[in-house]
Tab-separated table of C-alpha atoms in Angstrom:
chain	number	residue	atom	x	y	z
X	29	MET	CA	94.684	87.563	-5.696
X	30	GLN	CA	96.241	89.291	-8.682
X	31	ASP	CA	92.906	89.814	-10.401
X	32	TRP	CA	91.116	90.991	-7.250
X	33	ILE	CA	90.311	94.638	-6.556
X	34	SER	CA	90.965	95.871	-3.031
X	35	VAL	CA	88.895	98.899	-2.000
X	36	ALA	CA	89.608	101.277	0.893
X	37	LEU	CA	86.453	102.948	2.185
X	38	PRO	CA	86.329	105.875	4.628
X	39	LYS	CA	84.607	105.092	7.910
X	40	GLY	CA	81.308	106.870	8.423
X	41	ARG	CA	78.379	108.051	6.363
X	42	LEU	CA	80.421	108.830	3.249
X	43	GLY	CA	81.927	105.348	3.179
X	44	GLU	CA	78.509	103.748	3.579
X	45	LYS	CA	77.170	105.783	0.658
X	46	ALA	CA	80.220	104.867	-1.400
X	47	TYR	CA	79.753	101.165	-0.655
X	48	ASP	CA	76.117	101.406	-1.764
X	49	LEU	CA	77.390	102.770	-5.076
X	50	PHE	CA	79.812	99.851	-5.530
X	51	GLU	CA	77.042	97.411	-4.629
X	52	LYS	CA	74.757	98.884	-7.291
X	53	ILE	CA	77.369	98.422	-10.024
X	54	GLY	CA	77.917	94.748	-9.220
X	55	TYR	CA	80.662	94.774	-6.597
X	56	GLY	CA	78.597	93.948	-3.542
X	57	CYS	CA	79.956	92.166	-0.490
X	58	PRO	CA	77.069	91.185	1.851
X	59	SER	CA	79.312	90.460	4.850
X	60	ILE	CA	80.221	94.145	5.108
X	61	LYS	CA	76.725	94.865	6.429
X	62	GLU	CA	76.779	92.122	9.044
X	63	ASP	CA	77.224	92.930	12.726
X	64	ASN	CA	80.734	91.611	13.278
X	65	ARG	CA	84.269	92.732	14.081
X	66	LYS	CA	85.894	91.687	10.832
X	67	LEU	CA	88.370	94.123	9.347
X	68	ILE	CA	88.406	92.846	5.761
X	69	PHE	CA	85.371	91.792	3.742
X	70	GLU	CA	85.647	89.649	0.625
X	71	ASN	CA	83.378	88.497	-2.183
X	72	GLU	CA	85.077	85.681	-4.105
X	73	GLU	CA	82.509	85.718	-6.903
X	74	ALA	CA	83.039	89.423	-7.626
X	75	ARG	CA	86.757	89.145	-6.775
X	76	VAL	CA	86.614	92.253	-4.609
X	77	ARG	CA	87.539	92.986	-1.027
X	78	TYR	CA	86.821	95.996	1.153
X	79	PHE	CA	88.192	97.464	4.339
X	80	TRP	CA	87.299	100.541	6.389
X	81	ALA	CA	89.897	103.198	7.132
X	82	LYS	CA	90.040	106.581	8.779
X	83	PRO	CA	89.145	109.044	5.978
X	84	SER	CA	92.535	110.754	6.039
X	85	ASP	CA	94.265	107.348	5.805
X	86	VAL	CA	92.488	106.153	2.654
X	87	PRO	CA	94.891	107.911	0.227
X	88	ILE	CA	97.853	106.435	2.128
X	89	TYR	CA	96.557	102.881	1.709
X	90	VAL	CA	95.957	103.553	-1.990
X	91	GLU	CA	99.262	105.337	-2.607
X	92	ARG	CA	101.225	102.556	-0.892
X	93	GLY	CA	99.382	99.785	-2.736
X	94	ALA	CA	97.576	98.239	0.237
X	95	ALA	CA	94.409	99.130	-1.690
X	96	ASP	CA	93.981	99.298	-5.450
X	97	VAL	CA	91.282	101.936	-5.261
X	98	GLY	CA	89.563	104.008	-2.632
X	99	VAL	CA	87.178	106.852	-1.886
X	100	ALA	CA	88.561	110.085	-0.461
X	101	GLY	CA	87.327	113.627	-0.058
X	102	LYS	CA	88.841	116.258	-2.315
X	103	ASP	CA	89.888	118.147	0.817
X	104	ILE	CA	92.159	115.270	1.868
X	105	LEU	CA	93.643	114.981	-1.624
X	106	LEU	CA	94.380	118.711	-1.776
X	107	GLU	CA	95.899	118.797	1.703
X	108	TYR	CA	98.096	115.700	1.553
X	109	VAL	CA	98.723	115.563	-2.234
X	110	PRO	CA	99.104	111.761	-2.439
X	111	ASP	CA	100.647	110.213	-5.550
X	112	VAL	CA	97.466	108.557	-6.842
X	113	TYR	CA	95.211	108.771	-9.865
X	114	GLU	CA	91.986	110.697	-9.339
X	115	LEU	CA	89.568	108.787	-11.576
X	116	SER	CA	86.108	110.184	-10.879
X	117	ASP	CA	84.111	112.765	-8.990
X	118	LEU	CA	81.507	110.634	-7.195
X	119	LYS	CA	79.148	113.607	-6.719
X	120	MET	CA	78.604	112.757	-3.050
X	121	GLY	CA	79.726	114.280	0.225
X	122	LYS	CA	79.404	117.713	-1.340
X	123	CYS	CA	80.439	120.740	0.712
X	124	ARG	CA	82.728	123.780	0.411
X	125	MET	CA	86.079	124.763	1.833
X	126	MET	CA	85.570	128.316	3.062
X	127	VAL	CA	87.329	131.219	4.702
X	128	ALA	CA	85.055	132.307	7.537
X	129	GLY	CA	85.199	134.744	10.403
X	130	LEU	CA	83.561	137.736	12.001
X	131	PRO	CA	82.200	140.379	9.622
X	132	GLY	CA	85.003	142.553	8.241
X	133	ALA	CA	87.763	140.123	9.213
X	134	LEU	CA	89.409	140.344	5.780
X	135	ASP	CA	89.141	144.111	5.369
X	136	ASP	CA	92.586	145.137	6.632
X	137	SER	CA	94.801	143.767	3.852
X	138	GLY	CA	97.886	145.579	5.126
X	139	ARG	CA	98.548	143.353	8.128
X	140	THR	CA	99.370	139.683	8.539
X	141	LEU	CA	96.191	137.616	8.659
X	142	ARG	CA	95.979	134.985	11.394
X	143	VAL	CA	94.391	131.835	9.979
X	144	ALA	CA	93.261	128.888	12.111
X	145	THR	CA	92.737	125.674	10.161
X	146	LYS	CA	93.008	121.907	9.975
X	147	PHE	CA	94.172	122.334	6.375
X	148	PRO	CA	97.387	124.411	6.407
X	149	ARG	CA	98.466	123.538	2.845
X	150	ILE	CA	95.103	124.424	1.346
X	151	ALA	CA	94.976	127.674	3.323
X	152	ALA	CA	98.542	128.596	2.375
X	153	ARG	CA	97.900	128.053	-1.345
X	154	HIS	CA	94.670	130.038	-1.238
X	155	PHE	CA	96.192	133.128	0.336
X	156	ALA	CA	99.449	132.839	-1.622
X	157	ALA	CA	97.365	133.241	-4.771
X	158	GLN	CA	96.208	136.571	-3.315
X	159	SER	CA	99.741	137.551	-2.235
X	160	ARG	CA	98.370	137.861	1.287
X	161	GLU	CA	100.676	137.565	4.292
X	162	ILE	CA	99.310	134.998	6.743
X	163	ASP	CA	100.197	133.309	10.019
X	164	ILE	CA	98.792	129.766	10.025
X	165	ILE	CA	97.638	128.285	13.320
X	166	LYS	CA	97.186	124.518	12.968
X	167	LEU	CA	94.317	123.190	15.060
X	168	ASN	CA	92.756	119.736	15.192
X	169	GLY	CA	89.455	120.235	16.995
X	170	SER	CA	86.515	122.586	16.506
X	171	ILE	CA	88.137	125.670	15.089
X	172	GLU	CA	85.107	127.991	15.058
X	173	ILE	CA	86.072	129.142	18.544
X	174	ALA	CA	89.449	130.527	17.417
X	175	PRO	CA	88.205	133.926	16.135
X	176	LEU	CA	85.896	134.269	19.135
X	177	LEU	CA	88.858	133.989	21.512
X	178	ASP	CA	91.017	136.237	19.296
X	179	LEU	CA	93.374	133.354	18.545
X	180	SER	CA	92.841	133.984	14.838
X	181	ASP	CA	91.225	136.486	12.513
X	182	VAL	CA	89.647	133.844	10.277
X	183	ILE	CA	89.346	130.107	9.867
X	184	VAL	CA	89.638	127.899	6.794
X	185	ASP	CA	87.389	124.886	7.144
X	186	ILE	CA	84.779	122.696	5.497
X	187	VAL	CA	81.284	124.166	5.542
X	188	GLU	CA	78.231	122.010	4.842
X	189	THR	CA	75.155	123.881	6.044
X	190	GLY	CA	76.754	126.901	7.708
X	191	THR	CA	74.703	126.353	10.866
X	192	THR	CA	77.701	126.122	13.207
X	193	LEU	CA	79.144	129.340	11.797
X	194	LYS	CA	75.865	131.178	12.184
X	195	GLU	CA	75.307	129.990	15.752
X	196	ASN	CA	78.727	131.375	16.683
X	197	GLY	CA	78.339	134.728	14.954
X	198	LEU	CA	80.668	133.859	12.080
X	199	ILE	CA	79.982	134.251	8.365
X	200	PRO	CA	81.453	132.747	5.181
X	201	LEU	CA	83.862	135.273	3.671
X	202	GLU	CA	85.426	133.504	0.661
X	203	GLU	CA	85.048	130.149	-1.034
X	204	VAL	CA	88.350	128.314	-1.318
X	205	VAL	CA	87.271	125.245	-3.279
X	206	PRO	CA	84.204	122.992	-3.689
X	207	ILE	CA	84.624	119.577	-2.081
X	208	SER	CA	83.205	116.153	-2.947
X	209	ALA	CA	84.227	112.493	-2.743
X	210	ARG	CA	86.639	111.211	-5.378
X	211	PHE	CA	87.350	107.713	-6.690
X	212	ILE	CA	91.121	107.250	-6.580
X	213	ALA	CA	93.495	104.521	-7.745
X	214	ASN	CA	96.993	103.268	-7.086
X	215	ARG	CA	99.193	104.066	-10.078
X	216	VAL	CA	100.815	100.626	-10.345
X	217	SER	CA	97.516	98.777	-9.876
X	218	TYR	CA	95.916	100.893	-12.572
X	219	LYS	CA	98.614	99.745	-14.965
X	220	PHE	CA	98.514	96.028	-14.172
X	221	LYS	CA	94.778	95.686	-13.407
X	222	ASN	CA	93.704	98.208	-15.991
X	223	GLU	CA	90.882	96.220	-17.568
X	224	ARG	CA	89.132	95.489	-14.273
X	225	MET	CA	89.669	98.954	-12.860
X	226	ARG	CA	88.541	100.696	-16.016
X	227	GLY	CA	85.448	98.505	-15.989
X	228	MET	CA	84.693	99.629	-12.442
X	229	GLN	CA	85.322	103.246	-13.412
X	230	GLU	CA	83.004	103.011	-16.433
X	231	ARG	CA	80.196	101.417	-14.404
X	232	ILE	CA	80.483	104.195	-11.840
X	233	ALA	CA	80.324	106.817	-14.615
X	234	ALA	CA	77.235	105.160	-16.126
X	235	LEU	CA	75.454	105.057	-12.754
X	236	LEU	CA	76.245	108.718	-12.059
X	237	ARG	CA	74.870	109.675	-15.484
X	238	GLU	CA	71.610	107.876	-14.651
X	239	LYS	CA	71.272	109.928	-11.478
X	240	GLN	CA	71.644	113.280	-13.261
C-alpha cells in the first residue's frame, strides 16, 4: 500500500464535513457512510483509506505515521505542537480561542491571574506575551463555571457563538487566536508520497477557491 493515502478524520461534525470535502475532490469512499462497525474504510480505485479518531488524537496518528494526512483543529496543533506539516487552512470549523470572565476580571494587572483552561500551553503563551503572572488551573469539563465559583478569575476556551458565556454572565475579554480546521501531513509521507499528497493538497486549494 505504498502508493495509498491514509487519512485520519476527527469524529463528529467537523470530520463529516472534512470527508465531504475529500469526496468532492475525488477521494470518496462510499463505505464510510454505511451503517456498520468498521474501523477502517478503503477505496481501492482511489487508493485511499480513512479512519475516525478522537480529534485530539488525529495529530498523533499523523505524527507517528499511522496516517499520512489528517484534519485537526488549530487549537489542538497549538496546544500539543505535533511534528507535522500544516498544509492548508480548510476554512471550516471556524471559532475563536478567547479569554473570558466576569466584567473587569482583567483590570487588576498587579496580582497573579487565575486562569482555568483545557489549553494550558496556549494560555501560558498568551499571557507570557503580556508579561502577566498567571496561575493555570487545568480542567477537562465545562470550564465556564470556574469563575462563578471563584475557582478562577478568567477562562481560556474556544468560543463559537458566545451563548454559553452570556447565559452564565461571562463576557469575552480578549481574543487569543482564531481557530479553524487544518489539513496536516506526516513529514516522512510527504517526502515519499509527495506527488499524490501534493495533488490532494492542490485539489483542496482549488475547491476552497471556488467557494470564496
